[in-house]
Coordinates of N, CA, C and O in Angstrom, one line a residue:
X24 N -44.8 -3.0 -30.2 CA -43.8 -4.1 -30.2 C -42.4 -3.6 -30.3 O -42.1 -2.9 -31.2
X25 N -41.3 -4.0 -29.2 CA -40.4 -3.7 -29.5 C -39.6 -4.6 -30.5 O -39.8 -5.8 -30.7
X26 N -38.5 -3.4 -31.2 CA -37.8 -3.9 -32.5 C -36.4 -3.5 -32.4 O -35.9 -2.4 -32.0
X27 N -35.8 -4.6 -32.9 CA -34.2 -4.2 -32.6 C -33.9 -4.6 -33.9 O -34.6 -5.3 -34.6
X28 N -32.6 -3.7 -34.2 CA -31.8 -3.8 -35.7 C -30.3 -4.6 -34.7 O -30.0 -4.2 -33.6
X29 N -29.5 -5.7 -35.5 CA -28.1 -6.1 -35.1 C -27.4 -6.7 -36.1 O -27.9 -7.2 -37.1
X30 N -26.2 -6.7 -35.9 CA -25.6 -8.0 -37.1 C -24.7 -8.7 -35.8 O -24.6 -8.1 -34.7
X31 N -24.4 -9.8 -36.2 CA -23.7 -11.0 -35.9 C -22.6 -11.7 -36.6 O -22.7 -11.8 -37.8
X32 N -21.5 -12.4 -35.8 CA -20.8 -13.3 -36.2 C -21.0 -14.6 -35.9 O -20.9 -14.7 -34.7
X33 N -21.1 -15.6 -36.3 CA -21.5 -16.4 -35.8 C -20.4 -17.7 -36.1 O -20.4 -18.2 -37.2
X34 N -19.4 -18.2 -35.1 CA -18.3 -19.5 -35.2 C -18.8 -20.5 -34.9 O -20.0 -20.5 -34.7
X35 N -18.2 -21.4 -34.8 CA -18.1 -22.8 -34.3 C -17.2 -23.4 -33.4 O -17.0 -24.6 -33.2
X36 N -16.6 -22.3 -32.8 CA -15.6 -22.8 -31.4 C -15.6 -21.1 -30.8 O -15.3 -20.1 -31.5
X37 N -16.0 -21.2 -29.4 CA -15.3 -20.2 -28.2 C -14.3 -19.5 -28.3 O -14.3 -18.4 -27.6
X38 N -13.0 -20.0 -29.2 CA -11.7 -19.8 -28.8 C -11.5 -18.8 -29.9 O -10.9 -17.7 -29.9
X39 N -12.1 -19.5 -31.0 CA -12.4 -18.0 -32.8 C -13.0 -17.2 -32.0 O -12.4 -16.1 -31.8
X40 N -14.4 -17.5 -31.5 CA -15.3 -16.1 -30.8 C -14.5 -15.0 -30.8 O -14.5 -14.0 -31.4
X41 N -13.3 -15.7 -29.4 CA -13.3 -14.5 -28.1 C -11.6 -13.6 -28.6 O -10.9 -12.8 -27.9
X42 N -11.1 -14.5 -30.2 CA -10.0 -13.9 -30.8 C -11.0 -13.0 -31.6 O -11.2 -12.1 -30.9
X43 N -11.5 -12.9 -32.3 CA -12.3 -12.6 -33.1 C -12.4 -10.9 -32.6 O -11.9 -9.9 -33.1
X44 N -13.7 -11.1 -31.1 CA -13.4 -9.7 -30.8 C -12.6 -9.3 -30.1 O -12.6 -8.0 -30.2
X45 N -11.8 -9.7 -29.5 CA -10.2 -9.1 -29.3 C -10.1 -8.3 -30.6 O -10.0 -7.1 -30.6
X46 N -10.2 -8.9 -31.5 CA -9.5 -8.2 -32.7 C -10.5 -7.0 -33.4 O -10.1 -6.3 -34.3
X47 N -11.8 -7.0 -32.7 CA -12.8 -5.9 -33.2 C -12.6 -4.5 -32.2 O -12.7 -3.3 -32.4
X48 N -12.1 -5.4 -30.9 CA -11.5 -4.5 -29.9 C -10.7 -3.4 -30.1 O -10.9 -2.3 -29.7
X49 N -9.6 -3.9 -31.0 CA -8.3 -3.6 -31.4 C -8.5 -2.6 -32.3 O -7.8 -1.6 -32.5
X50 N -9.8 -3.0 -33.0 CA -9.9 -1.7 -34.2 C -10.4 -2.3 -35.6 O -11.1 -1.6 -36.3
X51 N -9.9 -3.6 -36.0 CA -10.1 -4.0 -36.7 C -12.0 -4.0 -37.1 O -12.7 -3.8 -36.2
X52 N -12.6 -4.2 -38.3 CA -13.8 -4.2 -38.9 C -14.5 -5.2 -38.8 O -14.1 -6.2 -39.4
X53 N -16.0 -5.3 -37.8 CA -16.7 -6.1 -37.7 C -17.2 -7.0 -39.0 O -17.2 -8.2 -39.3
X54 N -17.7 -5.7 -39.6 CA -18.4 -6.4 -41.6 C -17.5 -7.5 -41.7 O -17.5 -8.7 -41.5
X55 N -16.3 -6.2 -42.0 CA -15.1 -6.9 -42.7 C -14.7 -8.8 -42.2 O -14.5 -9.7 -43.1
X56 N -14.6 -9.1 -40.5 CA -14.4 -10.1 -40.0 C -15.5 -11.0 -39.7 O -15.4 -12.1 -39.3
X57 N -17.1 -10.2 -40.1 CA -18.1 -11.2 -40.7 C -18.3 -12.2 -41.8 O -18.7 -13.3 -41.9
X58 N -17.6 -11.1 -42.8 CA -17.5 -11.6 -44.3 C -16.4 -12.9 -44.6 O -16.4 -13.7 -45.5
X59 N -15.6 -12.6 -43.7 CA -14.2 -13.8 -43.6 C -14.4 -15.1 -42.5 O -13.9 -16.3 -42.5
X60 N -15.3 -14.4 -41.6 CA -15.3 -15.8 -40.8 C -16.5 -16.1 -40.3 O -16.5 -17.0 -39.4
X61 N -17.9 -15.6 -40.8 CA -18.9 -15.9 -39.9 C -19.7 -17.5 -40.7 O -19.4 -17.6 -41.8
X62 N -20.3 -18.2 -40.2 CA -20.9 -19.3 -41.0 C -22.4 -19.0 -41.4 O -23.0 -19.9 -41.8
X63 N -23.3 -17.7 -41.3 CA -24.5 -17.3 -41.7 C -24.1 -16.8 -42.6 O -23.1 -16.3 -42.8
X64 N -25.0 -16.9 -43.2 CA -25.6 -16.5 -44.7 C -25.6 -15.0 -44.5 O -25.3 -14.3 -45.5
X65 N -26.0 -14.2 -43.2 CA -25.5 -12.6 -43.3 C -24.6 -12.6 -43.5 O -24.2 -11.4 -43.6
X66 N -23.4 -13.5 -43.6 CA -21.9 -12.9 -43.6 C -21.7 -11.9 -44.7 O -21.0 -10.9 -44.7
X67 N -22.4 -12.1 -45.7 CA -22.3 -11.7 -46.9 C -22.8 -10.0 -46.8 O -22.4 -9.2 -47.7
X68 N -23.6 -9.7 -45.8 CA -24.1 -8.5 -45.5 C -22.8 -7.4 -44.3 O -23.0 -6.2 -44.0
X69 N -21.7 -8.2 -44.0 CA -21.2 -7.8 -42.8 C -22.0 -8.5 -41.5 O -21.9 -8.0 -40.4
X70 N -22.4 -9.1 -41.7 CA -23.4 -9.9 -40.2 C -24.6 -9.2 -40.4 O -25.4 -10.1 -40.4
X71 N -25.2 -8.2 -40.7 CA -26.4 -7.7 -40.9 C -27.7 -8.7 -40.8 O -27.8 -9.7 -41.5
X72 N -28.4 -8.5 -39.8 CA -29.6 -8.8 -39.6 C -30.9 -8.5 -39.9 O -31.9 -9.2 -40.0
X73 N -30.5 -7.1 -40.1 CA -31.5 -6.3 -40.0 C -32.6 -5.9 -39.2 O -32.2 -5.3 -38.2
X74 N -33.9 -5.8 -39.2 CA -34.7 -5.1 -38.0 C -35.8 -6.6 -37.9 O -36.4 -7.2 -38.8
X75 N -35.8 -6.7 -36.2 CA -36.6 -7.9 -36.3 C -37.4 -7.5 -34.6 O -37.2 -6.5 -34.0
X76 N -38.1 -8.2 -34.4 CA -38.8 -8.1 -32.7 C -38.8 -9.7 -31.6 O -38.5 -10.8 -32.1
X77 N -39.0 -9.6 -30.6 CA -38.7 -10.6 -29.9 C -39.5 -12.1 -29.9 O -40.6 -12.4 -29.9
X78 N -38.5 -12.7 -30.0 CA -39.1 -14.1 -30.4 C -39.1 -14.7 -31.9 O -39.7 -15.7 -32.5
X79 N -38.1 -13.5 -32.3 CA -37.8 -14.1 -34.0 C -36.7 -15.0 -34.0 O -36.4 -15.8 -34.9
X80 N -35.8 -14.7 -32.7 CA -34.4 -15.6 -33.0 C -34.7 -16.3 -31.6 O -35.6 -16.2 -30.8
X81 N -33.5 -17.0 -31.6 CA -33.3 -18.1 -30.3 C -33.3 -17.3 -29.0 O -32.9 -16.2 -28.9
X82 N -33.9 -18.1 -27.9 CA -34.1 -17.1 -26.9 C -32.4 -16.7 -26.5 O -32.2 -15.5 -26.4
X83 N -31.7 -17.4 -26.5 CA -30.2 -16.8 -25.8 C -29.9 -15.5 -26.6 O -29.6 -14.5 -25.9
X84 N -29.9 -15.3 -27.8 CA -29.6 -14.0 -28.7 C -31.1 -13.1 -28.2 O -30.8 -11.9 -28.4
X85 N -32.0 -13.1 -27.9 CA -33.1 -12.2 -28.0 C -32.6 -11.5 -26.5 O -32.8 -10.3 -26.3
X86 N -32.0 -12.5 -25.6 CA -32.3 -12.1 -24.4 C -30.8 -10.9 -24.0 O -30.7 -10.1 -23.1
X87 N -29.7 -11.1 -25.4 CA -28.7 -10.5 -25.2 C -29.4 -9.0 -26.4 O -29.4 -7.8 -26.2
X88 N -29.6 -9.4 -27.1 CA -30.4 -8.0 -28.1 C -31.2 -7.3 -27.7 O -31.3 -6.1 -28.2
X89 N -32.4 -7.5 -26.3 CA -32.8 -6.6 -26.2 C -32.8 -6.1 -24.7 O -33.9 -5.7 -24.1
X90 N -31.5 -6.0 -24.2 CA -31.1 -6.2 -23.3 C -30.1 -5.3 -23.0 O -30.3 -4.6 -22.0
X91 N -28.6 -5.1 -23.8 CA -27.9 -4.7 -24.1 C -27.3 -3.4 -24.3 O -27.8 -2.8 -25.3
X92 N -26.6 -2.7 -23.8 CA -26.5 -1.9 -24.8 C -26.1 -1.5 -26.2 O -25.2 -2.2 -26.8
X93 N -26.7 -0.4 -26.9 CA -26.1 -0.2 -28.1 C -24.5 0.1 -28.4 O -23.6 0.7 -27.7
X94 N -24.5 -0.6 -29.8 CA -23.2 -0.1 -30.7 C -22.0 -0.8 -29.5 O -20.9 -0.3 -29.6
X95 N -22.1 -2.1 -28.5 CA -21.0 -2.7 -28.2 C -21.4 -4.2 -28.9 O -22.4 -4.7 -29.5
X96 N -19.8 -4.3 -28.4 CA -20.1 -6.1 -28.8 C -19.9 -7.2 -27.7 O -18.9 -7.5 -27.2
X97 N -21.3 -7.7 -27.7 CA -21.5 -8.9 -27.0 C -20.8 -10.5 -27.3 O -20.2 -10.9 -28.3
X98 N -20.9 -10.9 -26.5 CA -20.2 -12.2 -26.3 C -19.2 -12.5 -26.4 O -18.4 -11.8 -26.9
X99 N -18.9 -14.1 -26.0 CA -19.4 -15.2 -26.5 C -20.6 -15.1 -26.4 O -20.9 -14.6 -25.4
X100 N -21.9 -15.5 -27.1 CA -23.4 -16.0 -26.8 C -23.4 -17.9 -27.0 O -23.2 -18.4 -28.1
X101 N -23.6 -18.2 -26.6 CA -23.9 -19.8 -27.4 C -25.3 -20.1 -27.7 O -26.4 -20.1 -27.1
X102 N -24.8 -20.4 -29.0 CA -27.1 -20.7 -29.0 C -26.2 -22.3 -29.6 O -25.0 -22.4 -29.5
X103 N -27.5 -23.6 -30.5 CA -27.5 -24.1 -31.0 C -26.8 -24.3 -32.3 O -26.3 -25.3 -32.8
X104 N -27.0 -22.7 -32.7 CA -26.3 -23.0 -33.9 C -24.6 -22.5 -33.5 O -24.0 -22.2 -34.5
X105 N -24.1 -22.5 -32.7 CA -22.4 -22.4 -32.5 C -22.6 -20.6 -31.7 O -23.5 -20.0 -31.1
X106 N -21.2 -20.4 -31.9 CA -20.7 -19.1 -30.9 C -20.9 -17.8 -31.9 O -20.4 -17.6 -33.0
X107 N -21.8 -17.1 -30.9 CA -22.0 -15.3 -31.7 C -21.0 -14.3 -30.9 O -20.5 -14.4 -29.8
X108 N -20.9 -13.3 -31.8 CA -20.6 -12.6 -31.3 C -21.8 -11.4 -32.2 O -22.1 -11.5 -33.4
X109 N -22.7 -10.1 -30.9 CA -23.6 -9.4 -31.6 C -23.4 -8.1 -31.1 O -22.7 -7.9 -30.1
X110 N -24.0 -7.2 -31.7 CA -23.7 -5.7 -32.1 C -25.2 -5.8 -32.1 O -25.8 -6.6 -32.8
X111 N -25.9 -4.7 -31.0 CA -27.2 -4.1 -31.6 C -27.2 -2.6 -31.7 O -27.0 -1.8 -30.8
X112 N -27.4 -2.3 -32.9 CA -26.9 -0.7 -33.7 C -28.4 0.0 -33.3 O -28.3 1.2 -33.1
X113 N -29.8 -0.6 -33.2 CA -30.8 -0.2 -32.7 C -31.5 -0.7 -32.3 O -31.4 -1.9 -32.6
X114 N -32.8 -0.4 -31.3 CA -33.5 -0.7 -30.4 C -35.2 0.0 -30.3 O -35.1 1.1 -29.9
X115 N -36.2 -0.2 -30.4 CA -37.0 1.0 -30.0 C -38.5 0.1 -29.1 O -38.9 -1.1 -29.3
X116 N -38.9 0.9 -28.5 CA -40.1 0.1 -27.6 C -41.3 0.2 -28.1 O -42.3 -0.3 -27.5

């Protein structure tokens, strides 16, 4: 079964998203801009998710996590619960 490790940001408007990673772009610290602005309860981890397999989260994030390449950052994603922005740090088949 494949398993992916990621953390996430996760907003409530498009417009935080896509400043957000602009500013991850720039250099600034994902943890760091998890801990300050994400609305999941990983914020408190830096976005940390930790290691999970497909069909644990919403299909729109599963299809961007195992998909992806490593160590960039994805999105906007939109799922239900608001706007992600995701990092998958690993992957394995």
């Amino acid at each position: 079964m494949a398993l992916a490790s990621a953390r996430h940001i996760l907003v409530d408007n498009e417009a935080l998203c896509l400043d957000l990673k602009d500013k991850i772009e720039q250099g600034e610290d994902f943890a760091e801009l998890a801990k300050q602005h994400s609305m999941c309860p990983s914020s408190q981890d830096g976005g940390a998710l930790g290691e999970f397999g497909p069909g644990m989260m919403v299909p729109e994030f599963d299809k961007v996590v195992f998909s992806a390449p490593l160590n960039q950052v994805q999105g906007p994603v939109q799922t239900q619960f608001g706007y992600h922005l995701l990092e998958v740090s690993s992957r394995s088949d």
